[in-house]
Amino acid sequence: MIGAHTDSPTLRVKPVSRKQGEGFIQVGVETYGGGLWHTCMISGLRLRQNCRPLLNIQLGFDRDLSLAGRVMVKDGEGQIVQKLVRIEKPILRIPTLAIHLDRQETFTFNKETQLFPIAGLVAAELNRTGDADKPGTSESSDNPHEALSEQFAPLKLASERHHPYIVELIAKEAGVPSSSIVDFELVLYDTQKACIGGLNDELIFSARLDNLGMSYCSVTALVDSVSSPTALDNERCIRLISLFDHEEIGSQTAQGADSNFLPAIIRRLSVLGPGNDEATAYEQSLATSFLVSADMAHSVNPNYASKYENDHKPEMNKGTVIKINANARYATNSPGVALIQEVARRQKVPLQLFVVRNDSSCGSTIGPMLAANLGTRTLDLGNPQLSMHSIRETGGVYDVGYGVRLFEGFFEHFGELEEKIFVD
C-alpha cells in the first residue's frame, strides 16, 4: 500500500464572506493548515541604492489569486448535486502595506483583520449593476402577511452572504443560474501555473508540491505497474493507494488518515481471496501488508544549511528521501529500510536519508497514525523540495521519475521481497 495526502495549506472562503472597507470589495477568508501566509502575498527583495538590503523589507509581491472548490446546486428536478469549479481569472489579491508606511524589523500581521483579499472597488461594482444596490431601492414589503407568504429560507441566500458578482462567476463556472447555488466550499489558489525552471530545466516551480507531488507518483506508479496484460498473472498481493484529505489539519475527519476509511476498505478486500477465514482474514492481511507513507521531504536549503543535521542533508534530483525519527514522528524502521532499499536496487534509483537535528522540532505524516491504527509495517519517505507550505514551492524534475520508478518497483516486487526479510 502507498498512502499520501492531497491537501495543502490555503485560505478558505468564510460562510459569510461579504465585506467591504474604504471603497474596496473584500472577501472574508479563514486559514487552513499551517501555511507560510506571507508567501500568499509577497516575495522579492527591495534594495537600497547602494545595494544593501533593507532590514525591514517585506519579502515578496502580491499574488494573483482566484477561487476553486465544490459547489452544491439545486438542479431542475429539485435534486441537490455537487459541481466542481475553478475560476481561472485572477479576481483576488491580498495587498501588503507599503514599506514606507510601516518599517517593521520582521514582517507580522493579524490573520483576522489583515489577511482579507480585495476583489475590486465598490464604485466599479455600482457602475456595473446600476442603482440596484443603492439605499432606498429595495422592493421588499413591510406587510407582514406578504412576508409570511414568501418561501421560508433558514439561511440567507448565497448572494446575500457573499458578494453577488462572485456568486455569479461561481454559477457561470458551474453552468447553473446564481439562484441555484445552495452553498459552497471554496479555497483561494495562485493562478500562476507550474513551470519547469533552472538553468538546465532541472527544477519544478509550482504550488502544492506538498503533497500532490507524491500523490502523482503514487497514481502513476500504480497505473504503470499493471500496464502489461500479464502484470497480475502471478500476483498474490493487492496493490492499493489511498489519498487522504485533511492531513494538514490533523487527519481526524471522515476523509482523513485517522478515520476508519482505510481499515474498512482493507477489511472488505481481505475476504476476497479463495479459502480465506473471514474471522481472521483482516488481521492476517494487516500482518502481511506493508504501507509506504509518501509525503514530500525537505531538501537542504543553501541559505539555511545550519538548520539541517550535518550528515543528513537531502539534495534535489538525487533520489527519494527515507525519513527517520527516533521519537516516532516518522514510522520508518530498519526492516522497512532494508525492503525499500532492495526495491530501489532493482529499479536502479537512488535513495537518501533524513533526520532532523536534536535541537530542532520535527514534522510528522500520516505514517505513524496509520501504523498505530492498522498495526502494519510502515515506512515514511518523500521526494525532496524547498519552501514547503509556501504558495510557490520548488522540487526536482528527476526526482519525479525516481519516485514513480521506486513505487512501481514496490508494487511489482513486494510479494517476492517480503518473504526474504525475517524479523523475530
GROMACS .gro file of C-alpha atoms in nm:
model
  424
    1MET     CA    1   0.000   0.000   0.000
    2ILE     CA    2   0.101   0.360  -0.057
    3GLY     CA    3  -0.067   0.636   0.143
    4ALA     CA    4  -0.042   1.007   0.065
    5HIS     CA    5  -0.247   1.322   0.116
    6THR     CA    6  -0.388   1.566  -0.136
    7ASP     CA    7  -0.450   1.881   0.071
    8SER     CA    8  -0.222   2.182   0.118
    9PRO     CA    9  -0.234   2.491   0.342
   10THR     CA   10  -0.459   2.753   0.190
   11LEU     CA   11  -0.720   3.020   0.259
   12ARG     CA   12  -1.086   2.921   0.255
   13VAL     CA   13  -1.384   3.148   0.194
   14LYS     CA   14  -1.586   3.206   0.512
   15PRO     CA   15  -1.957   3.105   0.526
   16VAL     CA   16  -2.042   3.475   0.526
   17SER     CA   17  -1.767   3.644   0.325
   18ARG     CA   18  -1.926   3.969   0.209
   19LYS     CA   19  -1.709   4.255   0.330
   20GLN     CA   20  -1.609   4.599   0.216
   21GLY     CA   21  -1.389   4.872   0.352
   22GLU     CA   22  -1.254   5.207   0.240
   23GLY     CA   23  -1.417   5.173  -0.101
   24PHE     CA   24  -1.289   4.817  -0.165
   25ILE     CA   25  -1.489   4.498  -0.205
   26GLN     CA   26  -1.332   4.234   0.021
   27VAL     CA   27  -1.377   3.862   0.083
   28GLY     CA   28  -1.367   3.707   0.428
   29VAL     CA   29  -1.135   3.405   0.449
   30GLU     CA   30  -1.008   3.168   0.716
   31THR     CA   31  -0.673   2.992   0.729
   32TYR     CA   32  -0.649   2.618   0.659
   33GLY     CA   33  -0.342   2.435   0.787
   34GLY     CA   34  -0.004   2.578   0.877
   35GLY     CA   35   0.090   2.788   0.578
   36LEU     CA   36   0.368   3.039   0.525
   37TRP     CA   37   0.097   3.301   0.495
   38HIS     CA   38   0.323   3.589   0.398
   39THR     CA   39   0.409   3.399   0.077
   40CYS     CA   40   0.043   3.419  -0.025
   41MET     CA   41   0.108   3.786  -0.071
   42ILE     CA   42   0.473   3.864  -0.113
   43SER     CA   43   0.816   3.768  -0.250
   44GLY     CA   44   1.117   3.951  -0.389
   45LEU     CA   45   1.379   4.182  -0.244
   46ARG     CA   46   1.399   4.560  -0.214
   47LEU     CA   47   1.749   4.711  -0.221
   48ARG     CA   48   1.882   5.049  -0.127
   49GLN     CA   49   2.063   5.244  -0.394
   50ASN     CA   50   2.394   5.115  -0.258
   51CYS     CA   51   2.257   4.758  -0.297
   52ARG     CA   52   2.250   4.686   0.075
   53PRO     CA   53   1.919   4.515   0.162
   54LEU     CA   54   1.678   4.693   0.394
   55LEU     CA   55   1.642   4.505   0.721
   56ASN     CA   56   1.269   4.572   0.748
   57ILE     CA   57   1.170   4.466   0.399
   58GLN     CA   58   0.864   4.257   0.330
   59LEU     CA   59   0.987   3.961   0.131
   60GLY     CA   60   0.766   3.948  -0.171
   61PHE     CA   61   0.500   4.076  -0.406
   62ASP     CA   62   0.124   4.031  -0.415
   63ARG     CA   63  -0.013   3.718  -0.580
   64ASP     CA   64  -0.288   3.686  -0.842
   65LEU     CA   65  -0.547   3.471  -0.667
   66SER     CA   66  -0.873   3.306  -0.767
   67LEU     CA   67  -1.126   3.052  -0.634
   68ALA     CA   68  -1.177   2.678  -0.674
   69GLY     CA   69  -1.371   2.409  -0.493
   70ARG     CA   70  -1.707   2.242  -0.451
   71VAL     CA   71  -2.048   2.400  -0.510
   72MET     CA   72  -2.380   2.247  -0.408
   73VAL     CA   73  -2.656   2.342  -0.653
   74LYS     CA   74  -3.023   2.259  -0.694
   75ASP     CA   75  -3.097   2.117  -1.037
   76GLY     CA   76  -3.417   2.142  -1.241
   77GLU     CA   77  -3.562   1.830  -1.076
   78GLY     CA   78  -3.517   1.961  -0.725
   79GLN     CA   79  -3.213   1.746  -0.651
   80ILE     CA   80  -2.910   1.897  -0.481
   81VAL     CA   81  -2.595   1.796  -0.665
   82GLN     CA   82  -2.224   1.869  -0.642
   83LYS     CA   83  -2.030   2.070  -0.900
   84LEU     CA   84  -1.655   2.125  -0.906
   85VAL     CA   85  -1.548   2.471  -1.019
   86ARG     CA   86  -1.230   2.666  -1.084
   87ILE     CA   87  -1.237   3.032  -1.178
   88GLU     CA   88  -0.925   3.077  -1.389
   89LYS     CA   89  -0.943   3.456  -1.398
   90PRO     CA   90  -0.744   3.632  -1.122
   91ILE     CA   91  -1.009   3.806  -0.911
   92LEU     CA   92  -0.849   3.840  -0.567
   93ARG     CA   93  -0.535   3.992  -0.421
   94ILE     CA   94  -0.412   4.037  -0.065
   95PRO     CA   95  -0.236   4.375  -0.057
   96THR     CA   96   0.060   4.440   0.169
   97LEU     CA   97   0.128   4.772   0.333
   98ALA     CA   98   0.397   4.976   0.161
   99ILE     CA   99   0.730   4.965   0.341
  100HIS     CA  100   0.723   5.346   0.361
  101LEU     CA  101   0.422   5.328   0.596
  102ASP     CA  102   0.542   5.057   0.835
  103ARG     CA  103   0.913   4.982   0.862
  104GLN     CA  104   0.896   4.659   1.063
  105GLU     CA  105   1.211   4.468   1.151
  106THR     CA  106   1.013   4.147   1.094
  107PHE     CA  107   0.700   4.117   0.884
  108THR     CA  108   0.398   4.045   1.106
  109PHE     CA  109   0.026   4.081   1.050
  110ASN     CA  110  -0.307   3.992   1.206
  111LYS     CA  111  -0.462   3.693   1.030
  112GLU     CA  112  -0.815   3.803   1.119
  113THR     CA  113  -0.800   4.167   1.017
  114GLN     CA  114  -0.514   4.199   0.764
  115LEU     CA  115  -0.550   3.884   0.554
  116PHE     CA  116  -0.871   3.966   0.369
  117PRO     CA  117  -0.831   3.977  -0.011
  118ILE     CA  118  -0.963   4.264  -0.215
  119ALA     CA  119  -1.187   4.173  -0.508
  120GLY     CA  120  -1.242   4.515  -0.666
  121LEU     CA  121  -1.382   4.858  -0.599
  122VAL     CA  122  -1.730   4.934  -0.468
  123ALA     CA  123  -1.769   5.216  -0.719
  124ALA     CA  124  -1.691   4.986  -1.011
  125GLU     CA  125  -1.947   4.734  -0.889
  126LEU     CA  126  -2.213   5.006  -0.855
  127ASN     CA  127  -2.141   5.116  -1.210
  128ARG     CA  128  -2.180   4.758  -1.329
  129THR     CA  129  -2.511   4.699  -1.152
  130GLY     CA  130  -2.660   5.046  -1.187
  131ASP     CA  131  -2.861   5.176  -0.889
  132ALA     CA  132  -2.994   4.840  -0.776
  133ASP     CA  133  -2.785   4.828  -0.461
  134LYS     CA  134  -2.832   5.191  -0.356
  135PRO     CA  135  -3.026   5.261  -0.035
  136GLY     CA  136  -3.398   5.307  -0.074
  137THR     CA  137  -3.439   5.096  -0.386
  138SER     CA  138  -3.532   4.769  -0.214
  139GLU     CA  139  -3.860   4.621  -0.328
  140SER     CA  140  -3.921   4.431  -0.002
  141SER     CA  141  -4.262   4.484   0.155
  142ASP     CA  142  -4.338   4.598   0.510
  143ASN     CA  143  -4.664   4.399   0.503
  144PRO     CA  144  -4.619   4.103   0.744
  145HIS     CA  145  -4.875   3.892   0.556
  146GLU     CA  146  -4.681   3.932   0.231
  147ALA     CA  147  -4.357   3.845   0.411
  148LEU     CA  148  -4.506   3.524   0.551
  149SER     CA  149  -4.623   3.421   0.205
  150GLU     CA  150  -4.265   3.421   0.073
  151GLN     CA  151  -4.070   3.096   0.075
  152PHE     CA  152  -3.902   3.043   0.412
  153ALA     CA  153  -3.519   3.035   0.399
  154PRO     CA  154  -3.334   2.912   0.713
  155LEU     CA  155  -3.016   3.084   0.593
  156LYS     CA  156  -2.965   3.393   0.386
  157LEU     CA  157  -2.920   3.327   0.017
  158ALA     CA  158  -2.567   3.277  -0.116
  159SER     CA  159  -2.593   3.610  -0.300
  160GLU     CA  160  -2.662   3.781   0.035
  161ARG     CA  161  -2.387   3.607   0.233
  162HIS     CA  162  -2.131   3.661  -0.043
  163HIS     CA  163  -2.078   3.935  -0.299
  164PRO     CA  164  -2.334   3.880  -0.577
  165TYR     CA  165  -2.083   3.916  -0.860
  166ILE     CA  166  -1.859   3.648  -0.708
  167VAL     CA  167  -2.162   3.421  -0.682
  168GLU     CA  168  -2.238   3.496  -1.049
  169LEU     CA  169  -1.884   3.395  -1.150
  170ILE     CA  170  -1.914   3.074  -0.950
  171ALA     CA  171  -2.251   2.997  -1.108
  172LYS     CA  172  -2.112   3.059  -1.455
  173GLU     CA  173  -1.830   2.810  -1.394
  174ALA     CA  174  -2.082   2.557  -1.260
  175GLY     CA  175  -2.313   2.610  -1.557
  176VAL     CA  176  -2.615   2.697  -1.343
  177PRO     CA  177  -2.815   3.012  -1.255
  178SER     CA  178  -2.696   3.202  -0.949
  179SER     CA  179  -3.026   3.129  -0.776
  180SER     CA  180  -2.950   2.754  -0.790
  181ILE     CA  181  -2.646   2.778  -0.562
  182VAL     CA  182  -2.724   2.641  -0.217
  183ASP     CA  183  -2.377   2.650  -0.062
  184PHE     CA  184  -2.010   2.606  -0.147
  185GLU     CA  185  -1.666   2.523  -0.010
  186LEU     CA  186  -1.413   2.734  -0.197
  187VAL     CA  187  -1.045   2.797  -0.140
  188LEU     CA  188  -0.806   3.053  -0.282
  189TYR     CA  189  -0.532   2.946  -0.520
  190ASP     CA  190  -0.248   3.115  -0.706
  191THR     CA  191  -0.333   3.144  -1.076
  192GLN     CA  192   0.033   3.127  -1.179
  193LYS     CA  193   0.079   2.787  -1.341
  194ALA     CA  194   0.352   2.540  -1.255
  195CYS     CA  195   0.661   2.552  -1.475
  196ILE     CA  196   0.999   2.393  -1.535
  197GLY     CA  197   1.290   2.619  -1.437
  198GLY     CA  198   1.657   2.630  -1.353
  199LEU     CA  199   1.948   2.685  -1.589
  200ASN     CA  200   1.920   2.330  -1.721
  201ASP     CA  201   1.547   2.277  -1.674
  202GLU     CA  202   1.616   2.067  -1.366
  203LEU     CA  203   1.371   2.234  -1.126
  204ILE     CA  204   0.992   2.246  -1.084
  205PHE     CA  205   0.836   2.571  -0.963
  206SER     CA  206   0.481   2.503  -0.853
  207ALA     CA  207   0.213   2.539  -0.591
  208ARG     CA  208   0.110   2.241  -0.375
  209LEU     CA  209   0.405   2.010  -0.445
  210ASP     CA  210   0.339   1.907  -0.086
  211ASN     CA  211   0.174   1.675  -0.137
  212LEU     CA  212   0.043   1.648  -0.492
  213GLY     CA  213   0.399   1.553  -0.591
  214MET     CA  214   0.385   1.221  -0.407
  215SER     CA  215   0.017   1.172  -0.493
  216TYR     CA  216   0.112   1.194  -0.860
  217CYS     CA  217   0.398   0.946  -0.819
  218SER     CA  218   0.164   0.703  -0.640
  219VAL     CA  219  -0.112   0.714  -0.901
  220THR     CA  220   0.128   0.696  -1.196
  221ALA     CA  221   0.320   0.404  -1.044
  222LEU     CA  222   0.004   0.205  -0.974
  223VAL     CA  223  -0.115   0.251  -1.333
  224ASP     CA  224   0.227   0.170  -1.479
  225SER     CA  225   0.261  -0.141  -1.263
  226VAL     CA  226  -0.040  -0.303  -1.428
  227SER     CA  227   0.018  -0.175  -1.783
  228SER     CA  228   0.125  -0.519  -1.903
  229PRO     CA  229  -0.158  -0.768  -1.975
  230THR     CA  230   0.029  -1.028  -1.768
  231ALA     CA  231   0.125  -0.797  -1.481
  232LEU     CA  232  -0.106  -0.966  -1.229
  233ASP     CA  233  -0.084  -1.323  -1.352
  234ASN     CA  234   0.123  -1.446  -1.057
  235GLU     CA  235   0.037  -1.169  -0.813
  236ARG     CA  236  -0.084  -1.274  -0.469
  237CYS     CA  237  -0.096  -0.919  -0.326
  238ILE     CA  238  -0.344  -0.638  -0.368
  239ARG     CA  239  -0.184  -0.318  -0.498
  240LEU     CA  240  -0.350  -0.022  -0.333
  241ILE     CA  241  -0.303   0.352  -0.294
  242SER     CA  242  -0.502   0.573  -0.057
  243LEU     CA  243  -0.500   0.950  -0.100
  244PHE     CA  244  -0.636   1.128   0.207
  245ASP     CA  245  -0.766   1.475   0.275
  246HIS     CA  246  -0.708   1.695   0.582
  247GLU     CA  247  -0.353   1.587   0.668
  248GLU     CA  248  -0.257   1.950   0.717
  249ILE     CA  249  -0.513   1.989   0.998
  250GLY     CA  250  -0.460   1.663   1.186
  251SER     CA  251  -0.636   1.397   0.973
  252GLN     CA  252  -0.918   1.348   1.224
  253THR     CA  253  -1.205   1.372   0.975
  254ALA     CA  254  -1.411   1.124   0.775
  255GLN     CA  255  -1.174   1.173   0.481
  256GLY     CA  256  -0.857   1.185   0.690
  257ALA     CA  257  -0.597   0.918   0.755
  258ASP     CA  258  -0.704   0.891   1.120
  259SER     CA  259  -1.053   0.779   1.015
  260ASN     CA  260  -1.198   0.433   0.960
  261PHE     CA  261  -1.180   0.471   0.582
  262LEU     CA  262  -0.869   0.266   0.503
  263PRO     CA  263  -0.932  -0.006   0.767
  264ALA     CA  264  -1.285  -0.052   0.631
  265ILE     CA  265  -1.155  -0.090   0.274
  266ILE     CA  266  -0.888  -0.341   0.378
  267ARG     CA  267  -1.141  -0.538   0.583
  268ARG     CA  268  -1.364  -0.576   0.279
  269LEU     CA  269  -1.074  -0.666   0.050
  270SER     CA  270  -0.923  -0.918   0.291
  271VAL     CA  271  -1.201  -1.174   0.244
  272LEU     CA  272  -1.186  -1.175  -0.138
  273GLY     CA  273  -0.923  -1.448  -0.175
  274PRO     CA  274  -1.025  -1.816  -0.200
  275GLY     CA  275  -1.019  -2.007   0.126
  276ASN     CA  276  -0.981  -1.700   0.350
  277ASP     CA  277  -1.112  -1.743   0.702
  278GLU     CA  278  -1.341  -1.444   0.744
  279ALA     CA  279  -1.292  -1.447   1.120
  280THR     CA  280  -0.920  -1.362   1.094
  281ALA     CA  281  -0.870  -1.255   0.732
  282TYR     CA  282  -0.846  -0.886   0.821
  283GLU     CA  283  -0.583  -0.935   1.090
  284GLN     CA  284  -0.383  -1.171   0.869
  285SER     CA  285  -0.389  -0.919   0.586
  286LEU     CA  286  -0.257  -0.643   0.810
  287ALA     CA  287   0.021  -0.866   0.942
  288THR     CA  288   0.148  -0.942   0.593
  289SER     CA  289   0.096  -0.594   0.446
  290PHE     CA  290   0.336  -0.303   0.411
  291LEU     CA  291   0.249   0.066   0.393
  292VAL     CA  292   0.463   0.334   0.234
  293SER     CA  293   0.368   0.677   0.372
  294ALA     CA  294   0.458   0.911   0.087
  295ASP     CA  295   0.490   1.277   0.183
  296MET     CA  296   0.731   1.532   0.040
  297ALA     CA  297   1.061   1.574   0.226
  298HIS     CA  298   1.294   1.867   0.293
  299SER     CA  299   1.579   1.938   0.055
  300VAL     CA  300   1.876   2.118   0.201
  301ASN     CA  301   1.840   2.493   0.161
  302PRO     CA  302   2.180   2.653   0.082
  303ASN     CA  303   2.080   2.976   0.257
  304TYR     CA  304   1.993   2.792   0.579
  305ALA     CA  305   2.231   2.496   0.576
  306SER     CA  306   2.286   2.521   0.953
  307LYS     CA  307   1.923   2.418   1.009
  308TYR     CA  308   2.000   2.066   0.884
  309GLU     CA  309   2.180   1.777   1.053
  310ASN     CA  310   2.531   1.769   0.908
  311ASP     CA  311   2.520   1.412   0.779
  312HIS     CA  312   2.159   1.417   0.662
  313LYS     CA  313   2.116   1.692   0.405
  314PRO     CA  314   1.897   1.561   0.120
  315GLU     CA  315   1.976   1.709  -0.219
  316MET     CA  316   1.736   1.771  -0.503
  317ASN     CA  317   1.742   1.531  -0.801
  318LYS     CA  318   1.939   1.274  -0.604
  319GLY     CA  319   1.654   1.043  -0.516
  320THR     CA  320   1.363   0.988  -0.282
  321VAL     CA  321   1.431   1.055   0.088
  322ILE     CA  322   1.373   0.797   0.363
  323LYS     CA  323   1.259   0.987   0.674
  324ILE     CA  324   1.366   0.858   1.017
  325ASN     CA  325   1.290   0.985   1.368
  326ALA     CA  326   1.376   0.817   1.698
  327ASN     CA  327   1.064   0.963   1.861
  328ALA     CA  328   0.834   0.802   1.602
  329ARG     CA  329   0.737   1.123   1.427
  330TYR     CA  330   0.807   0.907   1.123
  331ALA     CA  331   0.719   0.535   1.116
  332THR     CA  332   1.038   0.410   0.945
  333ASN     CA  333   1.237   0.121   1.094
  334SER     CA  334   1.528  -0.096   0.977
  335PRO     CA  335   1.325  -0.381   0.820
  336GLY     CA  336   1.141  -0.120   0.614
  337VAL     CA  337   1.467   0.043   0.507
  338ALA     CA  338   1.600  -0.299   0.403
  339LEU     CA  339   1.289  -0.365   0.193
  340ILE     CA  340   1.275  -0.031   0.015
  341GLN     CA  341   1.648  -0.037  -0.044
  342GLU     CA  342   1.616  -0.371  -0.225
  343VAL     CA  343   1.331  -0.232  -0.434
  344ALA     CA  344   1.544   0.069  -0.525
  345ARG     CA  345   1.836  -0.158  -0.615
  346ARG     CA  346   1.621  -0.348  -0.862
  347GLN     CA  347   1.479  -0.026  -1.009
  348LYS     CA  348   1.823   0.141  -1.016
  349VAL     CA  349   1.702   0.455  -0.838
  350PRO     CA  350   1.898   0.640  -0.568
  351LEU     CA  351   1.776   0.692  -0.212
  352GLN     CA  352   1.868   0.942   0.060
  353LEU     CA  353   1.830   0.952   0.440
  354PHE     CA  354   1.695   1.232   0.657
  355VAL     CA  355   1.678   1.301   1.030
  356VAL     CA  356   1.627   1.637   1.200
  357ARG     CA  357   1.877   1.799   1.433
  358ASN     CA  358   1.839   1.719   1.802
  359ASP     CA  359   1.774   2.088   1.870
  360SER     CA  360   1.504   2.112   1.602
  361SER     CA  361   1.137   2.028   1.600
  362CYS     CA  362   1.020   1.756   1.364
  363GLY     CA  363   0.709   1.745   1.150
  364SER     CA  364   0.507   1.430   1.106
  365THR     CA  365   0.300   1.247   0.846
  366ILE     CA  366   0.009   1.008   0.815
  367GLY     CA  367   0.259   0.723   0.862
  368PRO     CA  368   0.267   0.696   1.245
  369MET     CA  369  -0.111   0.724   1.286
  370LEU     CA  370  -0.181   0.462   1.018
  371ALA     CA  371   0.086   0.233   1.163
  372ALA     CA  372  -0.081   0.267   1.505
  373ASN     CA  373  -0.434   0.215   1.373
  374LEU     CA  374  -0.352  -0.075   1.144
  375GLY     CA  375  -0.057  -0.238   1.318
  376THR     CA  376   0.103  -0.291   0.978
  377ARG     CA  377   0.466  -0.231   0.883
  378THR     CA  378   0.518   0.126   0.767
  379LEU     CA  379   0.793   0.340   0.617
  380ASP     CA  380   0.797   0.717   0.564
  381LEU     CA  381   0.958   0.870   0.257
  382GLY     CA  382   0.917   1.153   0.007
  383ASN     CA  383   1.088   1.350  -0.266
  384PRO     CA  384   1.296   1.649  -0.153
  385GLN     CA  385   1.165   2.002  -0.201
  386LEU     CA  386   1.229   2.359  -0.093
  387SER     CA  387   0.986   2.613   0.057
  388MET     CA  388   0.738   2.359   0.193
  389HIS     CA  389   0.399   2.520   0.267
  390SER     CA  390   0.483   2.826   0.060
  391ILE     CA  391   0.244   2.934  -0.214
  392ARG     CA  392   0.526   2.855  -0.462
  393GLU     CA  393   0.742   2.551  -0.385
  394THR     CA  394   1.046   2.406  -0.562
  395GLY     CA  395   1.115   2.043  -0.649
  396GLY     CA  396   1.347   1.843  -0.869
  397VAL     CA  397   1.245   1.725  -1.216
  398TYR     CA  398   1.437   1.398  -1.198
  399ASP     CA  399   1.305   1.310  -0.852
  400VAL     CA  400   0.957   1.269  -1.000
  401GLY     CA  401   1.084   0.991  -1.226
  402TYR     CA  402   1.277   0.835  -0.938
  403GLY     CA  403   0.963   0.834  -0.724
  404VAL     CA  404   0.747   0.677  -0.992
  405ARG     CA  405   1.000   0.402  -1.064
  406LEU     CA  406   1.051   0.333  -0.693
  407PHE     CA  407   0.678   0.294  -0.631
  408GLU     CA  408   0.629   0.086  -0.945
  409GLY     CA  409   0.903  -0.148  -0.824
  410PHE     CA  410   0.744  -0.161  -0.479
  411PHE     CA  411   0.417  -0.281  -0.630
  412GLU     CA  412   0.585  -0.531  -0.860
  413HIS     CA  413   0.843  -0.683  -0.624
  414PHE     CA  414   0.689  -0.662  -0.276
  415GLY     CA  415   0.536  -1.009  -0.285
  416GLU     CA  416   0.874  -1.168  -0.356
  417LEU     CA  417   1.089  -0.948  -0.132
  418GLU     CA  418   0.859  -0.962   0.168
  419GLU     CA  419   0.929  -1.334   0.208
  420LYS     CA  420   1.304  -1.272   0.225
  421ILE     CA  421   1.305  -1.031   0.521
  422PHE     CA  422   1.282  -1.213   0.857
  423VAL     CA  423   1.214  -1.031   1.183
  424ASP     CA  424   1.182  -1.227   1.512
   0.00000   0.00000   0.00000
